[in-house]
PDB file of C-alpha atoms in Angstrom:
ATOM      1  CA  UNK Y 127     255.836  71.459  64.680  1.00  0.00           C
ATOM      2  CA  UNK Y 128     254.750  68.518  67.098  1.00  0.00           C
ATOM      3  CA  UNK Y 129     251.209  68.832  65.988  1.00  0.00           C
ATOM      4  CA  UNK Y 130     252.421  67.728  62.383  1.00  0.00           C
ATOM      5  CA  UNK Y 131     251.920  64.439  63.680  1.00  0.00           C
ATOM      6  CA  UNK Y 132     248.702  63.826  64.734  1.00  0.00           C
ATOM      7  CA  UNK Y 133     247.289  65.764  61.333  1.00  0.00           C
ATOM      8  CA  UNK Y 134     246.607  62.116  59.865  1.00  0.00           C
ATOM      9  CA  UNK Y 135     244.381  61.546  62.783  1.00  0.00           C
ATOM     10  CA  UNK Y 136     242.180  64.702  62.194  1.00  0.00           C
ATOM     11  CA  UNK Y 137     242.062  64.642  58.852  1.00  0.00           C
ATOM     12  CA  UNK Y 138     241.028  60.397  59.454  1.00  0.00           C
ATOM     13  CA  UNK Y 139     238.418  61.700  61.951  1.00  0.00           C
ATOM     14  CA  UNK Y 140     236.889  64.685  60.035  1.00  0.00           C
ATOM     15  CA  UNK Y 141     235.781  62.470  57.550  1.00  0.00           C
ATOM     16  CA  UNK Y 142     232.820  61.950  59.651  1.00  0.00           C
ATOM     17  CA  UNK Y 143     231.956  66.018  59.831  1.00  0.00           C
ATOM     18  CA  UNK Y 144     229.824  65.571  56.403  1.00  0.00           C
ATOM     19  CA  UNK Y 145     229.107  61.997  57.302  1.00  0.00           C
ATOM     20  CA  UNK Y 146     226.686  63.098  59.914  1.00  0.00           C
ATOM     21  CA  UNK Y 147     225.459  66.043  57.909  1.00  0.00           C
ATOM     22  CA  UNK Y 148     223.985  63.816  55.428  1.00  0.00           C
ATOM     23  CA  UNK Y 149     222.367  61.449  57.165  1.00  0.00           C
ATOM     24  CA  UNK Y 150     220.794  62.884  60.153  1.00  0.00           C
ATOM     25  CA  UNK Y 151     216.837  62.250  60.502  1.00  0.00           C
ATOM     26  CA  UNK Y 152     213.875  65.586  60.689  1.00  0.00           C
ATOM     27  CA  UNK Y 153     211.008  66.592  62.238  1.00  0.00           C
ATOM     28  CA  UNK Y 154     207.490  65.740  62.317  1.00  0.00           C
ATOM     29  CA  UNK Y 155     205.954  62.387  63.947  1.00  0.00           C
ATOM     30  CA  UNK Y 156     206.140  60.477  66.160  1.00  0.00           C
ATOM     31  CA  UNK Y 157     207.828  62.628  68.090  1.00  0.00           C
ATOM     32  CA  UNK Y 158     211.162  64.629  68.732  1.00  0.00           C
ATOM     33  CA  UNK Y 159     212.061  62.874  72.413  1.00  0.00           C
ATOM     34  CA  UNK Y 160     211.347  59.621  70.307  1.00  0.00           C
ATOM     35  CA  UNK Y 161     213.785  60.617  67.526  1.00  0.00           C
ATOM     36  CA  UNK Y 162     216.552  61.731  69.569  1.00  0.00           C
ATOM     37  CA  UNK Y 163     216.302  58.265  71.906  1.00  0.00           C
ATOM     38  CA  UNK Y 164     216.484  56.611  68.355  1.00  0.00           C
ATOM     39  CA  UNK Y 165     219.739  58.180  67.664  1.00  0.00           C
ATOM     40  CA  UNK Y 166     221.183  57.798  71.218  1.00  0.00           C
ATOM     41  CA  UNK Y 167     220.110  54.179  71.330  1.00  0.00           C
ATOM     42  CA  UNK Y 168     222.737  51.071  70.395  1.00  0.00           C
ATOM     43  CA  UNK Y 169     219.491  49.383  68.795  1.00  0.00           C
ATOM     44  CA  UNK Y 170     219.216  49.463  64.518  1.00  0.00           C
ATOM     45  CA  UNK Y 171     215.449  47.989  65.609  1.00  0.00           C
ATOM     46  CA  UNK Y 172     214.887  51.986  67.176  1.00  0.00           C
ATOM     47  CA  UNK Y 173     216.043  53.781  64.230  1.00  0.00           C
ATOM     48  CA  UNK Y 174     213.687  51.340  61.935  1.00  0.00           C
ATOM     49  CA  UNK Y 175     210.725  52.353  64.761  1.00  0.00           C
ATOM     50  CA  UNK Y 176     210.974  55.708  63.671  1.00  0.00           C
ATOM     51  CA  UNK Y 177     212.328  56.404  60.061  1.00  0.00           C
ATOM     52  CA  UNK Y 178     210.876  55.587  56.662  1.00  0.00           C
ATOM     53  CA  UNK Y 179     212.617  56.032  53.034  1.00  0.00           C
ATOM     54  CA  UNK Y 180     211.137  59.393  51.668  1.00  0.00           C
ATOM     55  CA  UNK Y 181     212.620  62.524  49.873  1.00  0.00           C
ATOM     56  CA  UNK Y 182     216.403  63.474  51.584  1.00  0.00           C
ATOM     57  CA  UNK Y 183     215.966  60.732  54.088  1.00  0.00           C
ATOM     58  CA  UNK Y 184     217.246  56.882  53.548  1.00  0.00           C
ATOM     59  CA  UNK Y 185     216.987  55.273  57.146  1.00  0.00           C
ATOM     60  CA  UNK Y 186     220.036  52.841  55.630  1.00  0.00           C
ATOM     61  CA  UNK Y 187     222.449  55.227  55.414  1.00  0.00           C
ATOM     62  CA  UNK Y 188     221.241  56.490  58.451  1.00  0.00           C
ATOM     63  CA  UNK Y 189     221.966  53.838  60.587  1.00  0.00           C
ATOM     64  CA  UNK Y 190     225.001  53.497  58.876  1.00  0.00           C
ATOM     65  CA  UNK Y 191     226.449  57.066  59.100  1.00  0.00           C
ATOM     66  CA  UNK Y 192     225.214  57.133  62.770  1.00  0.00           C
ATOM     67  CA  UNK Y 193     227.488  53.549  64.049  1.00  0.00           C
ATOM     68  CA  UNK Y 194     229.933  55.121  62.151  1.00  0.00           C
ATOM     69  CA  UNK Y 195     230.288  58.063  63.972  1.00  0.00           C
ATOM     70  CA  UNK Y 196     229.634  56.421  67.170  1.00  0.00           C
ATOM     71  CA  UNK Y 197     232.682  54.107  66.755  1.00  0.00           C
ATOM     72  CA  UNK Y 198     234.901  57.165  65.958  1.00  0.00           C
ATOM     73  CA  UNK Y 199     233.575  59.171  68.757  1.00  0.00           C
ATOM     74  CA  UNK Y 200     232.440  56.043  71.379  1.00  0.00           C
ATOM     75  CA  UNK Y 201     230.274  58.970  74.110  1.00  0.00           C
ATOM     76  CA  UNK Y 202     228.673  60.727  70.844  1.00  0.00           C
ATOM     77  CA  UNK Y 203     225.415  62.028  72.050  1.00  0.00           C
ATOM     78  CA  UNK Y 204     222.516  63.693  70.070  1.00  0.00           C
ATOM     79  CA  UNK Y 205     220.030  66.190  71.172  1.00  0.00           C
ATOM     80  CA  UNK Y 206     216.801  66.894  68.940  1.00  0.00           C
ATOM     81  CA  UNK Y 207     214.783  69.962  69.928  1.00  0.00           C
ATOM     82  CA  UNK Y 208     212.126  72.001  68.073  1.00  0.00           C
ATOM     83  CA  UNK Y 209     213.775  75.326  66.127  1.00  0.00           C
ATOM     84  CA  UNK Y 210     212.243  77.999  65.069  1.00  0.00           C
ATOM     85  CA  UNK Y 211     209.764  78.236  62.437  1.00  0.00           C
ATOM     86  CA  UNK Y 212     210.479  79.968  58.737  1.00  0.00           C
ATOM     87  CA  UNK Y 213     209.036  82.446  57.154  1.00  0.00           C
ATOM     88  CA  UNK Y 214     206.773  80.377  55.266  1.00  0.00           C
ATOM     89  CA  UNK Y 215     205.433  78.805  58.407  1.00  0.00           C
ATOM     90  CA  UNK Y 216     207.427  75.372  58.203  1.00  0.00           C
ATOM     91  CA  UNK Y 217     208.542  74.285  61.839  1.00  0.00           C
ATOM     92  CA  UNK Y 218     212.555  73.742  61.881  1.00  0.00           C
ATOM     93  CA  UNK Y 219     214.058  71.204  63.780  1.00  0.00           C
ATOM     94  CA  UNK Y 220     217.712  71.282  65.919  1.00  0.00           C
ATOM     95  CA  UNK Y 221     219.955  68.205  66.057  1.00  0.00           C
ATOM     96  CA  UNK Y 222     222.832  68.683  67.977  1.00  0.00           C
ATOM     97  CA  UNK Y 223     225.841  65.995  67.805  1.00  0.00           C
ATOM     98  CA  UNK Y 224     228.886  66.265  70.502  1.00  0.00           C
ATOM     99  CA  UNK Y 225     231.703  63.206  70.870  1.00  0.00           C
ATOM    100  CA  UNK Y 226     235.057  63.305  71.728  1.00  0.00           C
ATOM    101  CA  UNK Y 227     237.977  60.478  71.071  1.00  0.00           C
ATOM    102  CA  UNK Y 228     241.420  59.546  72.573  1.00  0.00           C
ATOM    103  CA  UNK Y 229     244.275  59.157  70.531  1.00  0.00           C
ATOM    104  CA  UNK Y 230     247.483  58.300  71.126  1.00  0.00           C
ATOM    105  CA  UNK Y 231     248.106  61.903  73.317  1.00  0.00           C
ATOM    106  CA  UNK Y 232     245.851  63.461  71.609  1.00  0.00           C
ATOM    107  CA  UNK Y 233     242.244  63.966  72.215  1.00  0.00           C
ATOM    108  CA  UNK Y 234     239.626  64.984  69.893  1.00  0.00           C
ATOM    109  CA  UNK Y 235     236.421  66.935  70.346  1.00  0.00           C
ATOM    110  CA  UNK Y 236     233.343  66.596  67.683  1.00  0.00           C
ATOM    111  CA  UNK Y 237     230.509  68.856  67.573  1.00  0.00           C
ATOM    112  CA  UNK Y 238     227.502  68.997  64.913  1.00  0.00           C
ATOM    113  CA  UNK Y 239     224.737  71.537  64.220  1.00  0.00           C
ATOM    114  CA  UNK Y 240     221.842  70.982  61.800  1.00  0.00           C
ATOM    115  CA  UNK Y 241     218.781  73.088  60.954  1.00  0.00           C
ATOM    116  CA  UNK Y 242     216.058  70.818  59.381  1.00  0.00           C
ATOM    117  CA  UNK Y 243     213.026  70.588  58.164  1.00  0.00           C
ATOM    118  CA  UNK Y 244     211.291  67.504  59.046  1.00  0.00           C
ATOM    119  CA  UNK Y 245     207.914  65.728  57.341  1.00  0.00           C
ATOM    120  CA  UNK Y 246     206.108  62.634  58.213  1.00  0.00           C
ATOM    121  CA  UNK Y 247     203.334  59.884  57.368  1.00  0.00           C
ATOM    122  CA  UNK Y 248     201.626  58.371  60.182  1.00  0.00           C
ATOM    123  CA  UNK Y 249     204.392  56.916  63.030  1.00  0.00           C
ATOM    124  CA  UNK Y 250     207.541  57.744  60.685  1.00  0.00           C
ATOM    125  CA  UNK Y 251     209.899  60.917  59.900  1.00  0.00           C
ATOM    126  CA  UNK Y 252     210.030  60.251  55.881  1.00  0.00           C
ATOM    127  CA  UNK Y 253     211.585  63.542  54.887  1.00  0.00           C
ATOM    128  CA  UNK Y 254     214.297  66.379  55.564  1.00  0.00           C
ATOM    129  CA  UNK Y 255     215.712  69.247  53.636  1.00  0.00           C
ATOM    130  CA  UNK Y 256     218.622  70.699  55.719  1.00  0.00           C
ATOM    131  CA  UNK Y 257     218.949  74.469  56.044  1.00  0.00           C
ATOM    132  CA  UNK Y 258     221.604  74.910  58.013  1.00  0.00           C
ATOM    133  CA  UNK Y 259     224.716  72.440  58.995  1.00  0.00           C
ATOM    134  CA  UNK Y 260     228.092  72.925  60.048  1.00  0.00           C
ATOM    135  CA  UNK Y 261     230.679  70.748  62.254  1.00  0.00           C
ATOM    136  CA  UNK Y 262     233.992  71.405  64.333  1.00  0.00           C
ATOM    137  CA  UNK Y 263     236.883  69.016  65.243  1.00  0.00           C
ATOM    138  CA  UNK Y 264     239.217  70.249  67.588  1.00  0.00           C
ATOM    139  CA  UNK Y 265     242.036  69.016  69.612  1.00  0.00           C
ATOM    140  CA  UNK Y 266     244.562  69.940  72.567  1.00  0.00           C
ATOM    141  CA  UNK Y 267     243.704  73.618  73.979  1.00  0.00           C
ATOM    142  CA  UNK Y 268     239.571  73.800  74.228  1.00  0.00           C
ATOM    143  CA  UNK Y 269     239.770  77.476  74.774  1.00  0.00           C
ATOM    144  CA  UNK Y 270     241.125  77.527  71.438  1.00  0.00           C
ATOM    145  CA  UNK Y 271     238.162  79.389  69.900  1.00  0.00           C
ATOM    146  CA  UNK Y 272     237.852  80.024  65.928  1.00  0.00           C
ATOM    147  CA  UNK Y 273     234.714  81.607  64.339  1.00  0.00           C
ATOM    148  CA  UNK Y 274     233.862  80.462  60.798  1.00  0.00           C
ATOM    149  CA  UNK Y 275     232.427  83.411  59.056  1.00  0.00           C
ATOM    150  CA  UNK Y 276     230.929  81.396  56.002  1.00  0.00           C
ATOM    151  CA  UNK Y 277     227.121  82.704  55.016  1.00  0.00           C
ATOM    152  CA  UNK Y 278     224.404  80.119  55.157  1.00  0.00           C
ATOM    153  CA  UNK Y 279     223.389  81.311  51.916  1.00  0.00           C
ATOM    154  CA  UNK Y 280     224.464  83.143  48.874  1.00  0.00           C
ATOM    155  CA  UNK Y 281     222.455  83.607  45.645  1.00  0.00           C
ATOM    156  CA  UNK Y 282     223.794  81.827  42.324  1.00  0.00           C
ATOM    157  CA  UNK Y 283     227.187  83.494  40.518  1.00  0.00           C
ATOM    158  CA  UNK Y 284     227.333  85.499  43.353  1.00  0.00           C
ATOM    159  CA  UNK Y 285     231.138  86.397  44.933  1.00  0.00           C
ATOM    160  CA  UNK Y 286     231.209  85.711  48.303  1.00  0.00           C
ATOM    161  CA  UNK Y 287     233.876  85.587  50.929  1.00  0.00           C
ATOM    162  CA  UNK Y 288     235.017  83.073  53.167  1.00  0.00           C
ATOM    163  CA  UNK Y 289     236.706  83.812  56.269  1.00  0.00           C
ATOM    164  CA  UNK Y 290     237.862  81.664  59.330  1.00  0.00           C
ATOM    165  CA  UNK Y 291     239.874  83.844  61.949  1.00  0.00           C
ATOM    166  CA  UNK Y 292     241.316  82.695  65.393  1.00  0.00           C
ATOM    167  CA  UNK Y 293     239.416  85.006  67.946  1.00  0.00           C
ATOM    168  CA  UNK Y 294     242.410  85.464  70.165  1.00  0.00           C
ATOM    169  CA  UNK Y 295     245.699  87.361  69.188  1.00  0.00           C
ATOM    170  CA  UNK Y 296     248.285  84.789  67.856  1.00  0.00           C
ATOM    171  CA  UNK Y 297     251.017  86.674  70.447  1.00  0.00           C
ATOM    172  CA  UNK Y 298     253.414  85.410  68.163  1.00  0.00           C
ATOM    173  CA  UNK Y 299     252.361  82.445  67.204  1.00  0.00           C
ATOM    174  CA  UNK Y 300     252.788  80.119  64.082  1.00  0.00           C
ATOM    175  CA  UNK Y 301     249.646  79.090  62.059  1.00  0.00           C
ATOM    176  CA  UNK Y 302     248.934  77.263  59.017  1.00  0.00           C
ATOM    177  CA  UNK Y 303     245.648  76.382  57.740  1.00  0.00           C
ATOM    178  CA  UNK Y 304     243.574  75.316  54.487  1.00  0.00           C
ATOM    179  CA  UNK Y 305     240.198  75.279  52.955  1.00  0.00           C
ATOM    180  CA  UNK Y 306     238.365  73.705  50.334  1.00  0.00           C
ATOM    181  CA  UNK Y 307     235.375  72.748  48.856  1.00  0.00           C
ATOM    182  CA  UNK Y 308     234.414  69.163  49.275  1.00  0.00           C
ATOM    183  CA  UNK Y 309     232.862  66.714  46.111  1.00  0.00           C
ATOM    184  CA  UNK Y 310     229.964  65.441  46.387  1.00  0.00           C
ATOM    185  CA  UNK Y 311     231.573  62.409  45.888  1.00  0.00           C
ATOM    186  CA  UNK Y 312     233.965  62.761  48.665  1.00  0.00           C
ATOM    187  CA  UNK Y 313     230.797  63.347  50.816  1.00  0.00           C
ATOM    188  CA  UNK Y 314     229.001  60.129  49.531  1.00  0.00           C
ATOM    189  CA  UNK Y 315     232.153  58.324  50.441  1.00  0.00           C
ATOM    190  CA  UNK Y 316     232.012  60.002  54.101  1.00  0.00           C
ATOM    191  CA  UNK Y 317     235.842  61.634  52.872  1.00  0.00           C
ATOM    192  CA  UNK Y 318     237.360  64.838  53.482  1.00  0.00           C
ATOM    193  CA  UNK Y 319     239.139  66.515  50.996  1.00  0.00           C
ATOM    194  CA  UNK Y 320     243.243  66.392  50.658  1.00  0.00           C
ATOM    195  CA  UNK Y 321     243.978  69.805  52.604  1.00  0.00           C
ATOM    196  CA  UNK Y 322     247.530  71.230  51.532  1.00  0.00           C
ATOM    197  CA  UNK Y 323     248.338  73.637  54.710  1.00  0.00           C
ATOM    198  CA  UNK Y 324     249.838  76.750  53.908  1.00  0.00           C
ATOM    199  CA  UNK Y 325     251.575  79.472  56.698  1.00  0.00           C
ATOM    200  CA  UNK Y 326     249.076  81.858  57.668  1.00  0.00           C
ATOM    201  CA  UNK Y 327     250.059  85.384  57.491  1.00  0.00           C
ATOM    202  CA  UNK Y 328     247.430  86.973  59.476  1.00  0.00           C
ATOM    203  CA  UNK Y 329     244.736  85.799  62.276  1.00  0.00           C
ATOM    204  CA  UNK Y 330     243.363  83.136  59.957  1.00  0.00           C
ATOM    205  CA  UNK Y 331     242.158  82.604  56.388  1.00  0.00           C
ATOM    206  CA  UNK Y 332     240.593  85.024  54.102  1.00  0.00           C
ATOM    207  CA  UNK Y 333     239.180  83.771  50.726  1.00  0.00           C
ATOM    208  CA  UNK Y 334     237.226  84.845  48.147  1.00  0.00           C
ATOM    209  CA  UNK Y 335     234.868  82.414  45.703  1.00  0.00           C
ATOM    210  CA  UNK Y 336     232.176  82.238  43.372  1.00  0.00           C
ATOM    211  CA  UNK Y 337     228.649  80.215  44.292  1.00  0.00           C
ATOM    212  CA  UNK Y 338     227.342  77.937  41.544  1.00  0.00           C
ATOM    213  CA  UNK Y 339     225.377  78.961  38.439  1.00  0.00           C
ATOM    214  CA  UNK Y 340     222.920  76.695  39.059  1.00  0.00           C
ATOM    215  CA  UNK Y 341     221.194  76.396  43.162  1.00  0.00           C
ATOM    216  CA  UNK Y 342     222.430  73.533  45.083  1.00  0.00           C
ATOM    217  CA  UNK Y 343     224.791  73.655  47.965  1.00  0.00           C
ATOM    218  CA  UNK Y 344     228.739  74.133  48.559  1.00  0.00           C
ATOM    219  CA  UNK Y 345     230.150  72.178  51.677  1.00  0.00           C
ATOM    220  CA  UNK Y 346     233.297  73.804  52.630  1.00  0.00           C
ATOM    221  CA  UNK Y 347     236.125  71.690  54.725  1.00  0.00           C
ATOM    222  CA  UNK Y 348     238.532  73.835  56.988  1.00  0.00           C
ATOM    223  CA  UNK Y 349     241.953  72.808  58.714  1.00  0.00           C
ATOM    224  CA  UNK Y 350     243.839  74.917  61.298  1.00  0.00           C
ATOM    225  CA  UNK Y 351     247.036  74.356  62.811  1.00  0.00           C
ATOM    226  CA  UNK Y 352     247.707  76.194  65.745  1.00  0.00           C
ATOM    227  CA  UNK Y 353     250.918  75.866  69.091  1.00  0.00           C
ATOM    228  CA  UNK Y 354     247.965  74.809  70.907  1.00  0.00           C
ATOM    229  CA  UNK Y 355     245.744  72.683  68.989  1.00  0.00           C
ATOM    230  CA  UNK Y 356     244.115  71.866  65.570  1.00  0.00           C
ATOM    231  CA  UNK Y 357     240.203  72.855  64.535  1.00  0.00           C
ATOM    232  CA  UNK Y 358     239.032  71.362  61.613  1.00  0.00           C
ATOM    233  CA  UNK Y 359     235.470  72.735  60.279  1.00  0.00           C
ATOM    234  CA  UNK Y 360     232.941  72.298  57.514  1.00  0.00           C
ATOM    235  CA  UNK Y 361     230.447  74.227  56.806  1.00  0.00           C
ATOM    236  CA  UNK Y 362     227.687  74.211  53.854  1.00  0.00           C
ATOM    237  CA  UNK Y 363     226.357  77.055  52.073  1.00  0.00           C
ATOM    238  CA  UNK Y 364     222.969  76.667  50.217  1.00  0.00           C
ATOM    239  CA  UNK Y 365     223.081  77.911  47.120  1.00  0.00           C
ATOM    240  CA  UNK Y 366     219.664  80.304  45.878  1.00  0.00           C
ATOM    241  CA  UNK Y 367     218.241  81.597  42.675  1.00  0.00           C
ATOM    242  CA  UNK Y 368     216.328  84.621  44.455  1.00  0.00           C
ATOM    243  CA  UNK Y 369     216.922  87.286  46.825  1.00  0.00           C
ATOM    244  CA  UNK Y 370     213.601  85.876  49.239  1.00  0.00           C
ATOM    245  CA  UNK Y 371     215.339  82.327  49.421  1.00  0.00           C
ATOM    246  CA  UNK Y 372     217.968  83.778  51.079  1.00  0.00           C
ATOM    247  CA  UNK Y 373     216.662  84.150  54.649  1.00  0.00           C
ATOM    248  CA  UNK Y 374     214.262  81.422  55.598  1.00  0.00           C
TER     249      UNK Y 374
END
């Protein structure tokens, strides 16, 4: 298969899926506009303006995490808008990531989603807790469309399924694909895990786990192969003692 070869190049590139999940900013003061021209800005000074070290948030490792992407995806551009508030009144914030890259012939589309919760002291953001994240790498065909049908939470022990499925008919076609849970090492060192493709007998994968005993979170990293492109995916699960936690 001719996409074979550029799999070193998305698997290189989607080590920066989690890298951005981790170290994206939240919500509070001074403002959202001001956050999202911090992130969109080539200045460290701007990110310093409007970050300070608190619980979930090291501005460091933000500013790191955020060149990094940049230099894999040079036009990565971040949107910050106000989300929806939870059930126990907390406002949510959105931050959006899109980039793409050229490589060799191949070009490579990034896209991030996160669902935060943002606090702050005076002029700074000095907290997050993420609710929801989940990123998508693709290359060649951009009507290539998969749909990642991983819950955004599960309670602890529970058995839950994860499924990623094509959303076209394969006519025919070969697939192969992977998934796997990533370490929380692998996402301290910004690495994706070592995905061993397997043929695909049906319209995707279909897999079947069990969540943590104790509450935490699972990030799961996904690899397609497809005639007309490649999608790699991750996707994290928060893990809940209670039934309430479940929905936000």
């Amino acid at each position: 298969m001719l996409l074979r070869s550029s799999l070193p190049a998305a698997a290189a590139l989607f080590a920066s899926l989690s890298a951005f999940v981790l170290g994206a900013p939240l919500r509070a003061a001074p403002s959202l506009q001001a956050l999202q021209g911090a992130l969109n800005s080539d200045s460290s000074s701007a990110l310093q303006a409007v970050l300070q070290s608190g619980a979930g948030l090291d501005p460091a490792v933000v500013l790191q995490r955020r060149d990094w992407l940049r230099a894999q995806f040079p036009d990565a551009s971040w949107q910050v808008s106000p989300g929806s508030t939870l059930k126990d009144g907390r406002a949510t914030t959105e931050v959006n990531v899109r980039g793409s890259r050229q490589q060799g012939a191949y070009k490579f589309f990034f896209e991030a989603s996160q669902t935060l919760v943002l606090g702050s002291s005076g002029d700074h953001f000095n907290s997050q807790e993420v609710i929801q994240e989940s990123s998508t790498l693709r290359s060649g065909d951009p009507n290539l469309k998969v749909s990642l049908l991983i819950p955004d939470a599960v309670l602890t022990g529970q058995r839950y399924d994860l499924d990623v499925v094509f959303d076209d008919p394969l006519n025919g076609a070969v697939v192969a694909g992977a998934i796997k849970p990533v370490s929380v090492s692998e996402l301290l060192r910004m690495q994706a895990p070592d995905l061993q493709l397997e043929a695909l007998g049906g319209g995707g994968l279909f897999k079947s786990v069990q969540a943590p005993f104790q509450p935490g979170s699972q990030t799961w990293a996904v690899l397609l192969v497809h005639p007309k492109g490649i999608v790699a995916a991750s996707k994290q699960v928060r893990v809940v003692a209670s039934k309430t936690e479940l929905k936000l």
